[in-house]
PDB file of C-alpha atoms in Angstrom:
ATOM      1  CA  UNK A   1     105.170 123.189 236.201  1.00 33.00           C
ATOM      2  CA  UNK A   2     107.967 125.542 237.237  1.00 31.00           C
ATOM      3  CA  UNK A   3     110.220 122.622 238.099  1.00 33.00           C
ATOM      4  CA  UNK A   4     109.499 120.964 234.759  1.00 35.00           C
ATOM      5  CA  UNK A   5     110.418 124.180 232.916  1.00 34.00           C
ATOM      6  CA  UNK A   6     113.710 124.349 234.829  1.00 38.00           C
ATOM      7  CA  UNK A   7     114.470 120.745 233.877  1.00 42.00           C
ATOM      8  CA  UNK A   8     113.665 121.446 230.227  1.00 47.00           C
ATOM      9  CA  UNK A   9     115.887 124.497 230.321  1.00 52.00           C
ATOM     10  CA  UNK A  10     118.680 122.358 231.722  1.00 77.00           C
ATOM     11  CA  UNK A  11     118.224 119.776 228.978  1.00 81.00           C
ATOM     12  CA  UNK A  12     118.166 122.532 226.361  1.00 86.00           C
ATOM     13  CA  UNK A  13     121.358 123.977 227.813  1.00 87.00           C
ATOM     14  CA  UNK A  14     123.004 120.567 227.841  1.00 88.00           C
ATOM     15  CA  UNK A  15     121.947 119.978 224.227  1.00 92.00           C
ATOM     16  CA  UNK A  16     123.265 123.405 223.224  1.00 94.00           C
ATOM     17  CA  UNK A  17     126.582 122.711 224.952  1.00 93.00           C
ATOM     18  CA  UNK A  18     126.869 119.317 223.220  1.00 94.00           C
ATOM     19  CA  UNK A  19     126.284 121.028 219.865  1.00 96.00           C
ATOM     20  CA  UNK A  20     128.874 123.651 220.820  1.00 96.00           C
ATOM     21  CA  UNK A  21     131.457 120.934 221.536  1.00 95.00           C
ATOM     22  CA  UNK A  22     130.787 119.338 218.134  1.00 97.00           C
ATOM     23  CA  UNK A  23     130.957 122.752 216.458  1.00 98.00           C
ATOM     24  CA  UNK A  24     134.355 123.681 217.808  1.00 96.00           C
ATOM     25  CA  UNK A  25     135.844 120.438 216.443  1.00 96.00           C
ATOM     26  CA  UNK A  26     134.979 121.673 212.933  1.00 97.00           C
ATOM     27  CA  UNK A  27     137.335 124.649 213.285  1.00 98.00           C
ATOM     28  CA  UNK A  28     140.566 123.118 214.636  1.00 97.00           C
ATOM     29  CA  UNK A  29     142.726 124.762 211.956  1.00 98.00           C
ATOM     30  CA  UNK A  30     141.306 128.176 212.853  1.00 98.00           C
ATOM     31  CA  UNK A  31     142.004 127.653 216.573  1.00 98.00           C
ATOM     32  CA  UNK A  32     145.576 126.652 215.662  1.00 98.00           C
ATOM     33  CA  UNK A  33     146.042 129.752 213.522  1.00 98.00           C
ATOM     34  CA  UNK A  34     144.563 131.966 216.245  1.00 98.00           C
ATOM     35  CA  UNK A  35     146.951 130.521 218.843  1.00 98.00           C
ATOM     36  CA  UNK A  36     149.987 131.013 216.598  1.00 98.00           C
ATOM     37  CA  UNK A  37     149.057 134.625 215.826  1.00 98.00           C
ATOM     38  CA  UNK A  38     147.742 135.653 219.249  1.00 98.00           C
ATOM     39  CA  UNK A  39     150.804 134.346 221.067  1.00 98.00           C
ATOM     40  CA  UNK A  40     153.161 135.381 218.227  1.00 98.00           C
ATOM     41  CA  UNK A  41     154.611 131.869 218.171  1.00 98.00           C
ATOM     42  CA  UNK A  42     156.272 132.377 214.789  1.00 97.00           C
ATOM     43  CA  UNK A  43     158.512 134.969 216.408  1.00 97.00           C
ATOM     44  CA  UNK A  44     158.958 133.293 219.797  1.00 97.00           C
ATOM     45  CA  UNK A  45     157.614 129.768 220.453  1.00 97.00           C
ATOM     46  CA  UNK A  46     158.393 130.217 224.169  1.00 95.00           C
ATOM     47  CA  UNK A  47     155.402 132.584 224.406  1.00 96.00           C
ATOM     48  CA  UNK A  48     153.327 129.426 224.771  1.00 95.00           C
ATOM     49  CA  UNK A  49     154.806 128.895 228.244  1.00 92.00           C
ATOM     50  CA  UNK A  50     152.775 131.753 229.705  1.00 90.00           C
ATOM     51  CA  UNK A  51     149.821 132.201 227.371  1.00 93.00           C
ATOM     52  CA  UNK A  52     146.352 130.721 227.120  1.00 94.00           C
ATOM     53  CA  UNK A  53     143.587 131.885 224.797  1.00 97.00           C
ATOM     54  CA  UNK A  54     140.104 132.625 226.099  1.00 96.00           C
ATOM     55  CA  UNK A  55     137.437 132.775 223.399  1.00 98.00           C
ATOM     56  CA  UNK A  56     133.827 133.779 223.999  1.00 98.00           C
ATOM     57  CA  UNK A  57     131.200 132.251 221.705  1.00 98.00           C
ATOM     58  CA  UNK A  58     127.438 132.583 221.307  1.00 97.00           C
ATOM     59  CA  UNK A  59     124.815 130.671 219.369  1.00 97.00           C
ATOM     60  CA  UNK A  60     123.393 132.305 216.269  1.00 97.00           C
ATOM     61  CA  UNK A  61     119.691 133.183 216.373  1.00 95.00           C
ATOM     62  CA  UNK A  62     118.779 130.723 213.626  1.00 95.00           C
ATOM     63  CA  UNK A  63     120.961 127.902 214.988  1.00 96.00           C
ATOM     64  CA  UNK A  64     118.447 125.164 214.103  1.00 95.00           C
ATOM     65  CA  UNK A  65     118.539 126.110 210.413  1.00 97.00           C
ATOM     66  CA  UNK A  66     122.324 126.182 210.043  1.00 97.00           C
ATOM     67  CA  UNK A  67     124.910 123.518 209.247  1.00 97.00           C
ATOM     68  CA  UNK A  68     127.106 122.500 212.181  1.00 97.00           C
ATOM     69  CA  UNK A  69     130.114 124.641 211.212  1.00 96.00           C
ATOM     70  CA  UNK A  70     127.985 127.839 211.192  1.00 97.00           C
ATOM     71  CA  UNK A  71     125.842 127.456 214.332  1.00 97.00           C
ATOM     72  CA  UNK A  72     127.946 129.731 216.575  1.00 98.00           C
ATOM     73  CA  UNK A  73     129.900 132.961 216.309  1.00 98.00           C
ATOM     74  CA  UNK A  74     132.920 134.411 218.069  1.00 98.00           C
ATOM     75  CA  UNK A  75     132.049 137.304 220.375  1.00 97.00           C
ATOM     76  CA  UNK A  76     135.577 138.095 221.520  1.00 97.00           C
ATOM     77  CA  UNK A  77     138.845 136.747 222.725  1.00 98.00           C
ATOM     78  CA  UNK A  78     141.842 137.624 224.822  1.00 97.00           C
ATOM     79  CA  UNK A  79     145.040 136.138 226.193  1.00 97.00           C
ATOM     80  CA  UNK A  80     145.401 134.978 229.785  1.00 94.00           C
ATOM     81  CA  UNK A  81     148.668 134.326 231.563  1.00 93.00           C
ATOM     82  CA  UNK A  82     148.903 130.870 233.116  1.00 88.00           C
ATOM     83  CA  UNK A  83     148.452 132.441 236.550  1.00 88.00           C
ATOM     84  CA  UNK A  84     145.280 134.184 235.364  1.00 90.00           C
ATOM     85  CA  UNK A  85     144.023 130.965 233.788  1.00 88.00           C
ATOM     86  CA  UNK A  86     144.405 129.129 237.091  1.00 84.00           C
ATOM     87  CA  UNK A  87     142.622 131.871 239.048  1.00 85.00           C
ATOM     88  CA  UNK A  88     139.842 132.635 236.536  1.00 78.00           C
ATOM     89  CA  UNK A  89     138.568 129.084 236.697  1.00 73.00           C
ATOM     90  CA  UNK A  90     138.722 128.954 240.515  1.00 73.00           C
ATOM     91  CA  UNK A  91     141.135 126.051 240.384  1.00 71.00           C
ATOM     92  CA  UNK A  92     138.812 123.855 238.311  1.00 78.00           C
ATOM     93  CA  UNK A  93     141.141 124.100 235.317  1.00 79.00           C
ATOM     94  CA  UNK A  94     144.255 123.218 237.322  1.00 83.00           C
ATOM     95  CA  UNK A  95     144.104 119.439 236.719  1.00 86.00           C
ATOM     96  CA  UNK A  96     143.555 119.991 233.008  1.00 85.00           C
ATOM     97  CA  UNK A  97     146.325 122.581 232.671  1.00 86.00           C
ATOM     98  CA  UNK A  98     148.687 120.407 234.715  1.00 87.00           C
ATOM     99  CA  UNK A  99     147.846 117.477 232.437  1.00 88.00           C
ATOM    100  CA  UNK A 100     148.849 119.579 229.424  1.00 88.00           C
ATOM    101  CA  UNK A 101     152.412 120.075 230.685  1.00 89.00           C
ATOM    102  CA  UNK A 102     153.770 116.560 229.965  1.00 93.00           C
ATOM    103  CA  UNK A 103     151.827 116.430 226.680  1.00 93.00           C
ATOM    104  CA  UNK A 104     153.335 119.782 225.744  1.00 91.00           C
ATOM    105  CA  UNK A 105     156.848 118.567 226.565  1.00 93.00           C
ATOM    106  CA  UNK A 106     156.262 115.393 224.530  1.00 96.00           C
ATOM    107  CA  UNK A 107     155.234 117.411 221.460  1.00 95.00           C
ATOM    108  CA  UNK A 108     158.258 119.683 221.891  1.00 95.00           C
ATOM    109  CA  UNK A 109     160.553 116.638 221.937  1.00 96.00           C
ATOM    110  CA  UNK A 110     158.959 115.639 218.628  1.00 96.00           C
ATOM    111  CA  UNK A 111     159.857 119.047 217.155  1.00 97.00           C
ATOM    112  CA  UNK A 112     156.555 120.879 217.591  1.00 97.00           C
ATOM    113  CA  UNK A 113     155.874 124.029 219.564  1.00 98.00           C
ATOM    114  CA  UNK A 114     153.572 122.111 221.877  1.00 96.00           C
ATOM    115  CA  UNK A 115     149.917 122.096 222.852  1.00 96.00           C
ATOM    116  CA  UNK A 116     147.909 125.249 223.497  1.00 96.00           C
ATOM    117  CA  UNK A 117     144.910 125.008 225.811  1.00 94.00           C
ATOM    118  CA  UNK A 118     142.091 127.280 224.675  1.00 96.00           C
ATOM    119  CA  UNK A 119     139.278 128.217 227.044  1.00 94.00           C
ATOM    120  CA  UNK A 120     136.068 128.446 225.023  1.00 96.00           C
ATOM    121  CA  UNK A 121     133.069 129.918 226.819  1.00 95.00           C
ATOM    122  CA  UNK A 122     129.553 129.407 225.512  1.00 95.00           C
ATOM    123  CA  UNK A 123     127.821 132.583 226.685  1.00 94.00           C
ATOM    124  CA  UNK A 124     124.249 131.246 226.782  1.00 90.00           C
ATOM    125  CA  UNK A 125     125.208 128.310 228.989  1.00 88.00           C
ATOM    126  CA  UNK A 126     127.851 130.179 231.040  1.00 87.00           C
ATOM    127  CA  UNK A 127     129.962 127.056 230.526  1.00 89.00           C
ATOM    128  CA  UNK A 128     133.596 126.731 229.500  1.00 90.00           C
ATOM    129  CA  UNK A 129     135.168 123.945 227.504  1.00 92.00           C
ATOM    130  CA  UNK A 130     138.940 123.678 227.375  1.00 91.00           C
ATOM    131  CA  UNK A 131     140.241 122.607 223.990  1.00 94.00           C
ATOM    132  CA  UNK A 132     143.760 121.300 223.452  1.00 94.00           C
ATOM    133  CA  UNK A 133     145.199 122.501 220.159  1.00 97.00           C
ATOM    134  CA  UNK A 134     148.239 120.784 218.721  1.00 97.00           C
ATOM    135  CA  UNK A 135     150.613 123.454 217.437  1.00 98.00           C
ATOM    136  CA  UNK A 136     152.906 123.230 214.405  1.00 98.00           C
ATOM    137  CA  UNK A 137     156.675 123.095 214.261  1.00 98.00           C
ATOM    138  CA  UNK A 138     158.328 126.502 214.786  1.00 98.00           C
ATOM    139  CA  UNK A 139     159.259 126.802 211.101  1.00 98.00           C
ATOM    140  CA  UNK A 140     155.626 126.220 210.127  1.00 98.00           C
ATOM    141  CA  UNK A 141     154.424 128.827 212.635  1.00 98.00           C
ATOM    142  CA  UNK A 142     156.757 131.338 210.977  1.00 98.00           C
ATOM    143  CA  UNK A 143     155.245 130.460 207.582  1.00 98.00           C
ATOM    144  CA  UNK A 144     151.700 130.744 208.926  1.00 98.00           C
ATOM    145  CA  UNK A 145     152.348 134.242 210.219  1.00 98.00           C
ATOM    146  CA  UNK A 146     154.165 135.344 207.064  1.00 98.00           C
ATOM    147  CA  UNK A 147     151.210 134.279 204.931  1.00 97.00           C
ATOM    148  CA  UNK A 148     148.435 135.593 207.198  1.00 97.00           C
ATOM    149  CA  UNK A 149     149.379 137.201 210.507  1.00 98.00           C
ATOM    150  CA  UNK A 150     146.302 138.212 212.485  1.00 98.00           C
ATOM    151  CA  UNK A 151     148.446 140.076 215.013  1.00 95.00           C
ATOM    152  CA  UNK A 152     146.729 141.911 217.862  1.00 95.00           C
ATOM    153  CA  UNK A 153     143.426 141.797 215.978  1.00 97.00           C
ATOM    154  CA  UNK A 154     143.472 137.995 216.164  1.00 98.00           C
ATOM    155  CA  UNK A 155     140.044 137.694 217.814  1.00 98.00           C
ATOM    156  CA  UNK A 156     138.351 139.848 215.149  1.00 98.00           C
ATOM    157  CA  UNK A 157     140.156 137.945 212.409  1.00 98.00           C
ATOM    158  CA  UNK A 158     139.115 134.668 214.017  1.00 98.00           C
ATOM    159  CA  UNK A 159     135.491 135.833 214.183  1.00 98.00           C
ATOM    160  CA  UNK A 160     135.535 136.601 210.466  1.00 97.00           C
ATOM    161  CA  UNK A 161     137.235 133.331 209.594  1.00 98.00           C
ATOM    162  CA  UNK A 162     134.699 131.310 211.600  1.00 97.00           C
ATOM    163  CA  UNK A 163     131.810 133.207 210.031  1.00 94.00           C
ATOM    164  CA  UNK A 164     132.929 132.322 206.511  1.00 92.00           C
ATOM    165  CA  UNK A 165     134.378 128.854 207.139  1.00 86.00           C
TER     166      UNK A 165
END
């Protein structure tokens, strides 16, 4: 019986994580805006070279009753340096972050700022998904921040935006 409960818990966790992955695809524009504001890319696009966002998320209590885009909420967020990102994930993120470098350079050649990897941790599952967010052109990042700059309070602003999206 105990073993069966552990298996069910694992399946529940896997199902929750799958729902989490679907959920975060419904908020791509918000992740983009958070990256631009958190890293202040409108002022200096080169900030992307040494900045990665880490966002902590948890499921809402009534998750089963909610539409996909409202099933989770932002608990907090902070910026990691690339060195911190490599060490925090015990090297597991290294292949992914290394893979982002040529993609980032490709997007820069096309006139964009690049690609921002965002570490998204689902608290209940203690699992992290790394999301690649395509960033705008520098001129568009400037416009984004002029219209609505979340500044240092970017994680609180993101939490509110996700809640009402």
